[in-house]
Tab-separated table of C-alpha atoms in Angstrom:
chain	number	residue	atom	x	y	z
A	1	MET	CA	150.521	155.442	108.365
A	2	SER	CA	150.030	155.269	104.634
A	3	ARG	CA	146.600	155.304	103.045
A	4	THR	CA	147.201	151.835	101.622
A	5	LEU	CA	148.113	150.431	105.041
A	6	ARG	CA	145.020	151.977	106.601
A	7	LEU	CA	142.868	150.358	103.927
A	8	LEU	CA	144.502	146.980	104.517
A	9	LEU	CA	144.014	147.219	108.265
A	10	GLY	CA	140.429	148.292	107.809
A	11	THR	CA	139.733	145.385	105.500
A	12	ALA	CA	141.349	142.983	107.964
A	13	ALA	CA	139.184	144.356	110.757
A	14	LEU	CA	136.041	143.892	108.686
A	15	LEU	CA	137.024	140.318	107.816
A	16	ALA	CA	137.751	139.547	111.456
A	17	SER	CA	134.410	141.022	112.470
A	18	ALA	CA	132.613	138.962	109.823
A	19	THR	CA	134.411	135.807	110.954
A	20	LEU	CA	133.358	136.400	114.557
A	21	ALA	CA	129.801	137.041	113.464
A	22	GLN	CA	129.770	133.780	111.519
A	23	ALA	CA	131.236	131.946	114.493
A	24	GLU	CA	128.388	133.019	116.753
A	25	PRO	CA	126.005	130.084	117.165
A	26	VAL	CA	122.619	130.058	115.504
A	27	THR	CA	119.852	130.119	118.100
A	28	LEU	CA	116.652	128.155	117.517
A	29	GLU	CA	113.573	128.963	119.567
A	30	VAL	CA	111.553	125.811	120.136
A	31	TRP	CA	108.133	125.711	121.806
A	32	THR	CA	106.579	122.514	123.123
A	33	HIS	CA	103.794	121.304	125.368
A	34	ASP	CA	106.189	118.662	126.733
A	35	ASP	CA	107.546	118.959	130.235
A	36	GLU	CA	111.181	118.918	131.248
A	37	GLY	CA	112.677	115.483	130.604
A	38	GLU	CA	110.081	114.554	127.984
A	39	PHE	CA	110.315	113.993	124.222
A	40	THR	CA	111.150	117.443	122.832
A	41	TYR	CA	113.512	118.448	125.623
A	42	VAL	CA	115.491	115.226	125.341
A	43	LEU	CA	115.867	115.127	121.557
A	44	ALA	CA	116.375	118.872	121.043
A	45	ARG	CA	119.174	118.918	123.611
A	46	GLU	CA	120.805	115.898	122.010
A	47	PHE	CA	120.692	117.711	118.683
A	48	ALA	CA	122.267	120.843	120.185
A	49	ALA	CA	125.028	118.767	121.778
A	50	GLN	CA	125.884	117.337	118.358
A	51	HIS	CA	125.880	120.796	116.753
A	52	PRO	CA	127.940	123.205	118.887
A	53	ASP	CA	127.214	125.968	116.373
A	54	ILE	CA	123.464	125.693	117.050
A	55	LYS	CA	121.927	126.720	120.350
A	56	VAL	CA	118.410	125.535	121.187
A	57	ASN	CA	116.165	127.446	123.580
A	58	ILE	CA	113.146	125.388	124.649
A	59	LYS	CA	109.966	126.920	126.049
A	60	HIS	CA	107.104	125.000	127.623
A	61	VAL	CA	103.635	126.135	126.507
A	62	ASN	CA	100.492	124.698	128.043
A	63	PHE	CA	98.587	122.452	125.651
A	64	ALA	CA	95.483	124.658	125.788
A	65	ASP	CA	97.508	127.798	125.021
A	66	VAL	CA	99.575	126.609	122.042
A	67	VAL	CA	97.368	128.117	119.325
A	68	ASN	CA	96.672	131.485	120.935
A	69	ASP	CA	100.182	132.031	122.276
A	70	SER	CA	101.910	131.111	119.039
A	71	MET	CA	99.605	133.193	116.834
A	72	ARG	CA	100.029	136.216	119.103
A	73	ALA	CA	103.793	135.747	118.936
A	74	TYR	CA	103.626	135.511	115.152
A	75	ALA	CA	101.620	138.739	114.932
A	76	ALA	CA	104.158	140.442	117.190
A	77	GLY	CA	107.098	139.200	115.135
A	78	SER	CA	108.404	136.944	117.880
A	79	ALA	CA	107.206	133.515	116.775
A	80	PRO	CA	109.440	130.527	117.544
A	81	ASP	CA	111.356	128.745	114.826
A	82	VAL	CA	109.855	125.339	115.638
A	83	ILE	CA	106.703	124.433	117.522
A	84	GLY	CA	104.823	121.210	118.121
A	85	ILE	CA	101.099	121.558	117.399
A	86	ASP	CA	98.264	119.077	117.792
A	87	ASN	CA	97.994	117.316	114.442
A	88	PRO	CA	94.431	118.525	113.603
A	89	GLU	CA	95.609	122.126	114.009
A	90	THR	CA	98.142	121.863	111.175
A	91	ALA	CA	95.551	122.730	108.514
A	92	MET	CA	94.459	125.803	110.456
A	93	PHE	CA	98.022	127.131	110.763
A	94	ALA	CA	98.789	126.321	107.129
A	95	ALA	CA	95.611	127.952	105.823
A	96	ARG	CA	96.518	131.146	107.673
A	97	GLY	CA	99.781	131.294	105.767
A	98	VAL	CA	102.084	131.321	108.782
A	99	LEU	CA	103.985	128.081	108.164
A	100	LEU	CA	107.019	127.307	106.052
A	101	ASP	CA	106.263	124.972	103.150
A	102	LEU	CA	108.472	121.973	103.883
A	103	THR	CA	107.856	120.234	100.561
A	104	PRO	CA	111.153	121.337	98.923
A	105	TYR	CA	113.104	120.566	102.095
A	106	VAL	CA	111.726	117.020	102.263
A	107	GLU	CA	112.299	116.481	98.540
A	108	GLN	CA	116.003	117.220	99.081
A	109	SER	CA	116.315	115.452	102.430
A	110	GLN	CA	118.399	112.314	102.740
A	111	VAL	CA	116.679	111.554	106.056
A	112	ILE	CA	112.943	112.232	105.772
A	113	LYS	CA	110.873	110.439	103.154
A	114	ALA	CA	107.271	111.633	102.881
A	115	ASP	CA	106.014	108.381	101.386
A	116	ALA	CA	107.303	106.461	104.408
A	117	PHE	CA	104.687	107.960	106.734
A	118	TYR	CA	101.496	106.128	107.584
A	119	PRO	CA	98.591	107.628	105.603
A	120	GLY	CA	97.110	109.244	108.714
A	121	PRO	CA	100.187	111.222	109.799
A	122	ARG	CA	100.987	112.169	106.201
A	123	ASN	CA	97.464	113.479	105.591
A	124	SER	CA	97.476	115.413	108.843
A	125	SER	CA	100.667	117.183	107.727
A	126	THR	CA	99.416	118.149	104.284
A	127	TRP	CA	97.341	121.117	103.203
A	128	ASP	CA	96.533	122.267	99.675
A	129	GLY	CA	98.886	119.643	98.279
A	130	LYS	CA	101.894	120.856	100.261
A	131	LEU	CA	103.669	119.361	103.254
A	132	PHE	CA	103.696	121.836	106.140
A	133	ALA	CA	104.667	119.581	109.050
A	134	ILE	CA	106.769	116.606	110.069
A	135	PRO	CA	104.953	114.271	112.473
A	136	ARG	CA	107.183	114.061	115.537
A	137	ALA	CA	105.546	110.782	116.636
A	138	SER	CA	102.116	109.167	116.555
A	139	ASN	CA	99.645	107.492	118.826
A	140	THR	CA	96.246	105.909	118.485
A	141	LEU	CA	93.589	104.172	120.550
A	142	ALA	CA	93.085	100.532	121.447
A	143	LEU	CA	91.379	98.529	124.195
A	144	TYR	CA	93.289	97.685	127.381
A	145	TYR	CA	91.795	94.975	129.563
A	146	ASN	CA	92.445	93.291	132.913
A	147	ALA	CA	93.043	89.618	132.131
A	148	ASP	CA	92.771	88.663	135.807
A	149	MET	CA	89.279	90.168	136.004
A	150	PHE	CA	88.344	88.416	132.765
A	151	LYS	CA	89.273	85.050	134.285
A	152	ALA	CA	87.419	85.801	137.524
A	153	ALA	CA	84.273	86.691	135.551
A	154	GLY	CA	84.476	83.525	133.453
A	155	LEU	CA	85.636	85.355	130.325
A	156	ASP	CA	88.451	84.101	128.116
A	157	PRO	CA	91.326	86.591	128.336
A	158	ASP	CA	92.651	85.257	125.051
A	159	LYS	CA	89.440	86.369	123.325
A	160	PRO	CA	88.955	90.074	124.090
A	161	PRO	CA	85.900	91.921	122.723
A	162	GLN	CA	85.991	92.456	118.978
A	163	THR	CA	82.597	94.131	118.453
A	164	TRP	CA	80.450	96.654	120.299
A	165	ASP	CA	78.085	93.934	121.463
A	166	GLU	CA	80.959	91.822	122.781
A	167	LEU	CA	82.316	94.933	124.515
A	168	TYR	CA	78.902	95.570	126.080
A	169	GLN	CA	78.427	91.961	127.212
A	170	ALA	CA	81.918	91.855	128.709
A	171	ALA	CA	81.351	95.173	130.505
A	172	LYS	CA	78.130	93.798	132.023
A	173	LYS	CA	79.896	90.724	133.383
A	174	LEU	CA	82.867	92.705	134.645
A	175	THR	CA	80.934	95.475	136.399
A	176	ASP	CA	80.834	94.876	140.149
A	177	PRO	CA	79.134	97.670	142.128
A	178	ALA	CA	79.956	95.959	145.440
A	179	LYS	CA	83.651	96.376	144.684
A	180	ASN	CA	83.218	99.736	142.960
A	181	VAL	CA	84.444	98.256	139.662
A	182	TYR	CA	83.065	99.435	136.322
A	183	GLY	CA	83.256	97.317	133.218
A	184	LEU	CA	84.687	100.027	130.986
A	185	ALA	CA	86.447	103.375	131.338
A	186	PHE	CA	86.678	105.938	128.552
A	187	SER	CA	86.611	109.707	128.159
A	188	ALA	CA	83.540	111.595	126.963
A	189	ILE	CA	84.823	114.910	128.307
A	190	GLY	CA	83.697	118.072	126.514
A	191	THR	CA	87.115	118.761	124.990
A	192	GLU	CA	89.149	117.545	122.036
A	193	GLU	CA	89.823	114.358	124.012
A	194	GLY	CA	86.129	113.480	123.901
A	195	THR	CA	86.034	113.980	120.132
A	196	PHE	CA	89.217	111.932	119.803
A	197	GLN	CA	87.622	108.973	121.577
A	198	PHE	CA	84.272	109.256	119.809
A	199	LEU	CA	85.459	109.400	116.196
A	200	PRO	CA	86.611	105.741	115.936
A	201	PHE	CA	83.136	104.621	117.017
A	202	ILE	CA	81.327	106.598	114.325
A	203	GLN	CA	83.948	105.690	111.699
A	204	SER	CA	83.440	101.995	112.379
A	205	ALA	CA	79.729	102.629	111.851
A	206	GLY	CA	80.364	104.172	108.441
A	207	ALA	CA	80.289	107.851	109.422
A	208	ASP	CA	82.948	110.503	109.932
A	209	TYR	CA	83.389	114.043	111.215
A	210	ASP	CA	81.524	115.455	108.191
A	211	SER	CA	78.573	113.033	108.495
A	212	VAL	CA	77.792	113.022	112.213
A	213	GLY	CA	74.081	113.236	111.521
A	214	SER	CA	74.071	109.819	109.847
A	215	ASP	CA	72.445	106.719	111.289
A	216	GLY	CA	75.843	105.172	112.039
A	217	ALA	CA	76.933	108.113	114.177
A	218	VAL	CA	73.591	108.050	115.992
A	219	ARG	CA	74.078	104.352	116.786
A	220	ALA	CA	77.543	105.108	118.160
A	221	LEU	CA	76.332	107.841	120.489
A	222	GLU	CA	73.378	105.721	121.614
A	223	PHE	CA	75.873	102.963	122.426
A	224	TRP	CA	77.836	105.361	124.648
A	225	GLN	CA	74.588	106.431	126.286
A	226	LYS	CA	73.695	102.793	126.955
A	227	LEU	CA	77.014	102.173	128.698
A	228	LEU	CA	76.479	105.147	130.987
A	229	ASP	CA	72.760	104.634	131.607
A	230	GLU	CA	73.337	101.029	132.659
A	231	LYS	CA	76.223	102.145	134.873
A	232	LEU	CA	78.738	99.984	133.021
A	233	ALA	CA	80.897	103.101	132.884
A	234	SER	CA	81.333	105.664	135.631
A	235	PRO	CA	79.230	108.871	135.616
A	236	ASP	CA	82.444	110.902	135.717
A	237	THR	CA	83.183	109.634	132.208
A	238	LEU	CA	81.649	112.979	131.190
A	239	ILE	CA	84.365	114.998	132.931
A	240	ARG	CA	87.292	112.599	133.014
A	241	SER	CA	90.359	112.946	130.808
A	242	GLN	CA	91.928	110.002	129.014
A	243	HIS	CA	94.782	109.928	131.519
A	244	ASP	CA	92.312	109.878	134.422
A	245	SER	CA	90.405	107.037	132.754
A	246	SER	CA	93.603	105.030	132.509
A	247	GLY	CA	94.365	105.806	136.132
A	248	THR	CA	91.005	104.292	137.070
A	249	PHE	CA	91.951	101.151	135.151
A	250	ASN	CA	95.418	101.004	136.708
A	251	ALA	CA	93.870	101.257	140.172
A	252	GLY	CA	91.625	98.252	139.483
A	253	SER	CA	88.384	100.276	139.419
A	254	ALA	CA	87.667	99.531	135.759
A	255	ALA	CA	88.126	96.211	133.968
A	256	MET	CA	88.732	97.767	130.538
A	257	VAL	CA	89.790	101.162	129.251
A	258	ILE	CA	90.014	102.825	125.861
A	259	SER	CA	93.345	104.613	125.725
A	260	GLY	CA	96.627	104.976	123.886
A	261	PRO	CA	100.253	103.859	124.116
A	262	TRP	CA	101.304	107.002	125.980
A	263	GLU	CA	99.870	105.349	129.096
A	264	LEU	CA	102.171	102.314	128.926
A	265	PRO	CA	104.988	103.735	131.106
A	266	PHE	CA	102.425	104.576	133.811
A	267	MET	CA	100.589	101.275	133.436
A	268	ALA	CA	103.806	99.279	133.734
A	269	LYS	CA	104.478	100.958	137.084
A	270	GLU	CA	100.970	101.241	138.516
A	271	ALA	CA	98.920	98.246	137.329
A	272	LYS	CA	99.437	95.285	139.664
A	273	PHE	CA	97.691	92.752	137.445
A	274	ASP	CA	97.915	91.029	134.064
A	275	TRP	CA	96.945	93.766	131.603
A	276	ARG	CA	96.711	93.253	127.873
A	277	VAL	CA	95.861	95.224	124.734
A	278	ALA	CA	93.410	94.424	121.935
A	279	LEU	CA	92.425	96.162	118.709
A	280	PHE	CA	89.683	98.786	118.948
A	281	PRO	CA	86.300	96.997	118.743
A	282	VAL	CA	84.243	97.506	115.573
A	283	GLU	CA	80.470	97.931	115.393
A	284	LYS	CA	79.878	94.396	114.126
A	285	ASP	CA	81.631	91.659	112.194
A	286	GLY	CA	82.697	93.062	108.842
A	287	SER	CA	82.588	96.701	109.937
A	288	PRO	CA	85.635	98.791	109.040
A	289	ARG	CA	88.373	99.097	111.604
A	290	ALA	CA	89.086	102.621	112.752
A	291	SER	CA	91.042	104.515	115.326
A	292	ALA	CA	91.979	108.107	116.013
A	293	LEU	CA	95.325	109.623	115.075
A	294	GLY	CA	97.024	111.382	117.941
A	295	ASP	CA	100.179	113.246	118.850
A	296	PHE	CA	101.826	116.349	117.517
A	297	ASN	CA	103.265	117.651	114.282
A	298	ASN	CA	106.405	119.766	114.260
A	299	VAL	CA	106.162	122.869	112.103
A	300	ILE	CA	108.481	125.756	111.212
A	301	PHE	CA	107.090	129.281	111.136
A	302	LYS	CA	107.825	131.000	107.839
A	303	THR	CA	109.304	133.945	109.777
A	304	SER	CA	112.168	131.746	111.005
A	305	LYS	CA	115.557	133.316	110.317
A	306	HIS	CA	117.154	129.872	110.439
A	307	PRO	CA	114.928	127.510	108.410
A	308	LYS	CA	117.853	125.321	107.370
A	309	GLU	CA	118.923	124.662	110.961
A	310	ALA	CA	115.300	124.292	112.076
A	311	PHE	CA	114.758	121.595	109.447
A	312	MET	CA	117.967	119.900	110.568
A	313	LEU	CA	116.396	119.621	114.026
A	314	LEU	CA	113.285	118.006	112.526
A	315	GLU	CA	115.481	115.584	110.626
A	316	TYR	CA	117.237	114.581	113.826
A	317	ILE	CA	113.948	113.998	115.646
A	318	TYR	CA	112.718	111.902	112.712
A	319	SER	CA	115.931	109.861	112.754
A	320	GLN	CA	115.225	108.755	116.339
A	321	ASN	CA	111.974	106.938	115.523
A	322	HIS	CA	113.484	103.635	116.645
A	323	ARG	CA	113.783	104.948	120.244
A	324	ILE	CA	110.503	106.673	120.956
A	325	TRP	CA	108.394	103.621	121.836
A	326	ASN	CA	110.618	102.454	124.677
A	327	GLU	CA	111.525	105.901	125.980
A	328	PHE	CA	108.295	107.836	125.569
A	329	GLY	CA	105.473	105.357	124.937
A	330	LEU	CA	104.896	106.789	121.454
A	331	LEU	CA	104.658	105.146	118.062
A	332	PRO	CA	106.824	105.982	115.066
A	333	PRO	CA	104.730	107.821	112.437
A	334	VAL	CA	106.648	105.853	109.814
A	335	GLN	CA	105.593	102.537	108.328
A	336	ASN	CA	108.000	99.647	108.835
A	337	ALA	CA	109.962	101.551	111.480
A	338	LYS	CA	111.057	99.073	114.109
A	339	ALA	CA	111.568	99.901	117.747
A	340	ASP	CA	114.825	98.753	119.330
A	341	SER	CA	113.923	95.572	121.249
A	342	PRO	CA	110.502	96.993	122.115
A	343	GLN	CA	109.257	96.869	125.658
A	344	TRP	CA	105.721	95.478	125.988
A	345	PRO	CA	106.123	93.647	122.637
A	346	LYS	CA	102.529	92.365	122.506
A	347	ALA	CA	101.169	95.864	123.061
A	348	TYR	CA	103.600	97.195	120.471
A	349	ALA	CA	102.292	94.713	117.904
A	350	VAL	CA	98.675	95.692	118.573
A	351	PHE	CA	99.272	99.436	118.404
A	352	THR	CA	101.436	99.088	115.299
A	353	GLU	CA	98.593	97.235	113.579
A	354	GLN	CA	96.058	99.760	114.875
A	355	MET	CA	98.078	102.599	113.333
A	356	GLN	CA	97.104	101.317	109.885
A	357	TYR	CA	93.529	102.392	110.638
A	358	ALA	CA	94.295	105.667	112.420
A	359	ARG	CA	92.561	108.571	110.684
A	360	PRO	CA	93.451	112.250	111.037
A	361	ARG	CA	90.898	114.667	112.464
A	362	GLY	CA	90.044	116.635	109.351
A	363	PRO	CA	92.259	117.979	108.007
A	364	ASN	CA	90.299	121.224	108.021
A	365	PRO	CA	91.390	124.750	109.011
A	366	ASP	CA	88.226	125.143	111.091
A	367	TRP	CA	88.666	121.890	112.994
A	368	PRO	CA	88.103	123.493	116.463
A	369	LYS	CA	84.567	124.527	115.377
A	370	ILE	CA	83.844	121.056	114.019
A	371	SER	CA	85.138	119.389	117.153
A	372	LYS	CA	83.170	121.726	119.412
A	373	ALA	CA	79.947	120.804	117.626
A	374	ILE	CA	80.680	117.106	118.196
A	375	GLN	CA	81.573	117.668	121.848
A	376	THR	CA	78.329	119.560	122.447
A	377	ALA	CA	76.275	116.746	120.907
A	378	ILE	CA	78.023	114.156	123.080
A	379	GLN	CA	77.519	116.104	126.296
A	380	SER	CA	73.891	117.037	125.643
A	381	THR	CA	73.007	113.433	124.819
A	382	LEU	CA	74.812	111.754	127.698
A	383	THR	CA	73.275	114.207	130.177
A	384	HIS	CA	69.816	113.538	128.658
A	385	GLN	CA	69.263	117.129	127.612
A	386	THR	CA	68.266	115.739	124.221
A	387	ASP	CA	68.415	112.495	122.266
A	388	ALA	CA	71.339	111.364	120.127
A	389	LYS	CA	69.592	111.877	116.780
A	390	THR	CA	68.546	115.447	117.571
A	391	ALA	CA	71.902	116.368	119.097
A	392	LEU	CA	73.870	115.037	116.153
A	393	ALA	CA	71.508	116.642	113.628
A	394	THR	CA	72.229	119.962	115.315
A	395	ALA	CA	75.950	119.234	115.189
A	396	GLN	CA	75.653	118.324	111.500
A	397	SER	CA	74.012	121.666	110.731
A	398	THR	CA	76.893	123.487	112.418
A	399	ILE	CA	79.497	121.388	110.623
A	400	ASP	CA	77.779	121.898	107.261
A	401	ARG	CA	78.035	125.661	107.753
A	402	VAL	CA	81.722	125.329	108.614
A	403	LEU	CA	82.321	123.158	105.557
A	404	LYS	CA	80.108	125.480	103.482
A	405	LYS	CA	77.946	122.618	102.245
């Protein structure tokens, strides 16, 4: 065999090898707190089916373990390409320098438009002027109420409570100890869920996470204490999750509940009565409307070997905003996005309006410390270990140190 022929054959072999290597599918590692059959699994698999050259491996991570597990994986060099993180944690991840800056990707995208997001989701995805996340969906809080119980108690179901006092008066009329029915269910649990439910109350009273020692925040916590002390809400409000609170409402053991749209699929199956949704009550007439911003942001770790394909996945998820209300009980994070023939249209209208007032938690890279201070104040007050003013002053001191005021 001549030298020239050997060179030609060798070159052909190298080209063939390179072609095979290029033909091998890209593999994206995706981590999610969703369970099998839920949001991320469904949409990621649809994306993979449309892109035979991209394989998607999906791993379930428990909600409480997302931060620790992902940061350990990053330190070990085995971080996923894409992960869904609770929206207030985006600033923490971004400040640690572990996320891919998505600003240039969005600027070139024909699918995702940053200015289309509601202010809350957009702010929760931004740190230091850069976009580090794409909100996968959104949710917020509103007031569900049992219209049948309203009628039985002589209340007008077409005029749900609009203020704290109206909420209190309705809860008094609706509470029926003989039937084991409480007027209102909500979650004051000592976790992020408790903070999530408390923030809209203090925001309506003119405070926020960085001013929890203010008079408005004190009034909000005293209002919660009043509801519990007068047994208008169950004692297990202190240890009950939002989902458990909604379950109490669905079972007919609470006449009203503060919860989000993620409960709608369960409510539609479980609640055997006329349930309705109203905007989150404000402190008094003229007070600002407020509600919490929930759900997860999708981020790409900067160690991803396939950032282009990972961003393509985020674009696909974003493109399905019109489906997520009906299929998953979640709201599009995008203004003017319209669900396809939305189920529960009246509830959809209320939650869509409420989204205009949904505020992000933070953003701040030390949000867990801030939230923990708020949770501690709530728990110590509602268990009468101290009064609301003292508890929130203590929380304010902690938060000031975190914020370096």
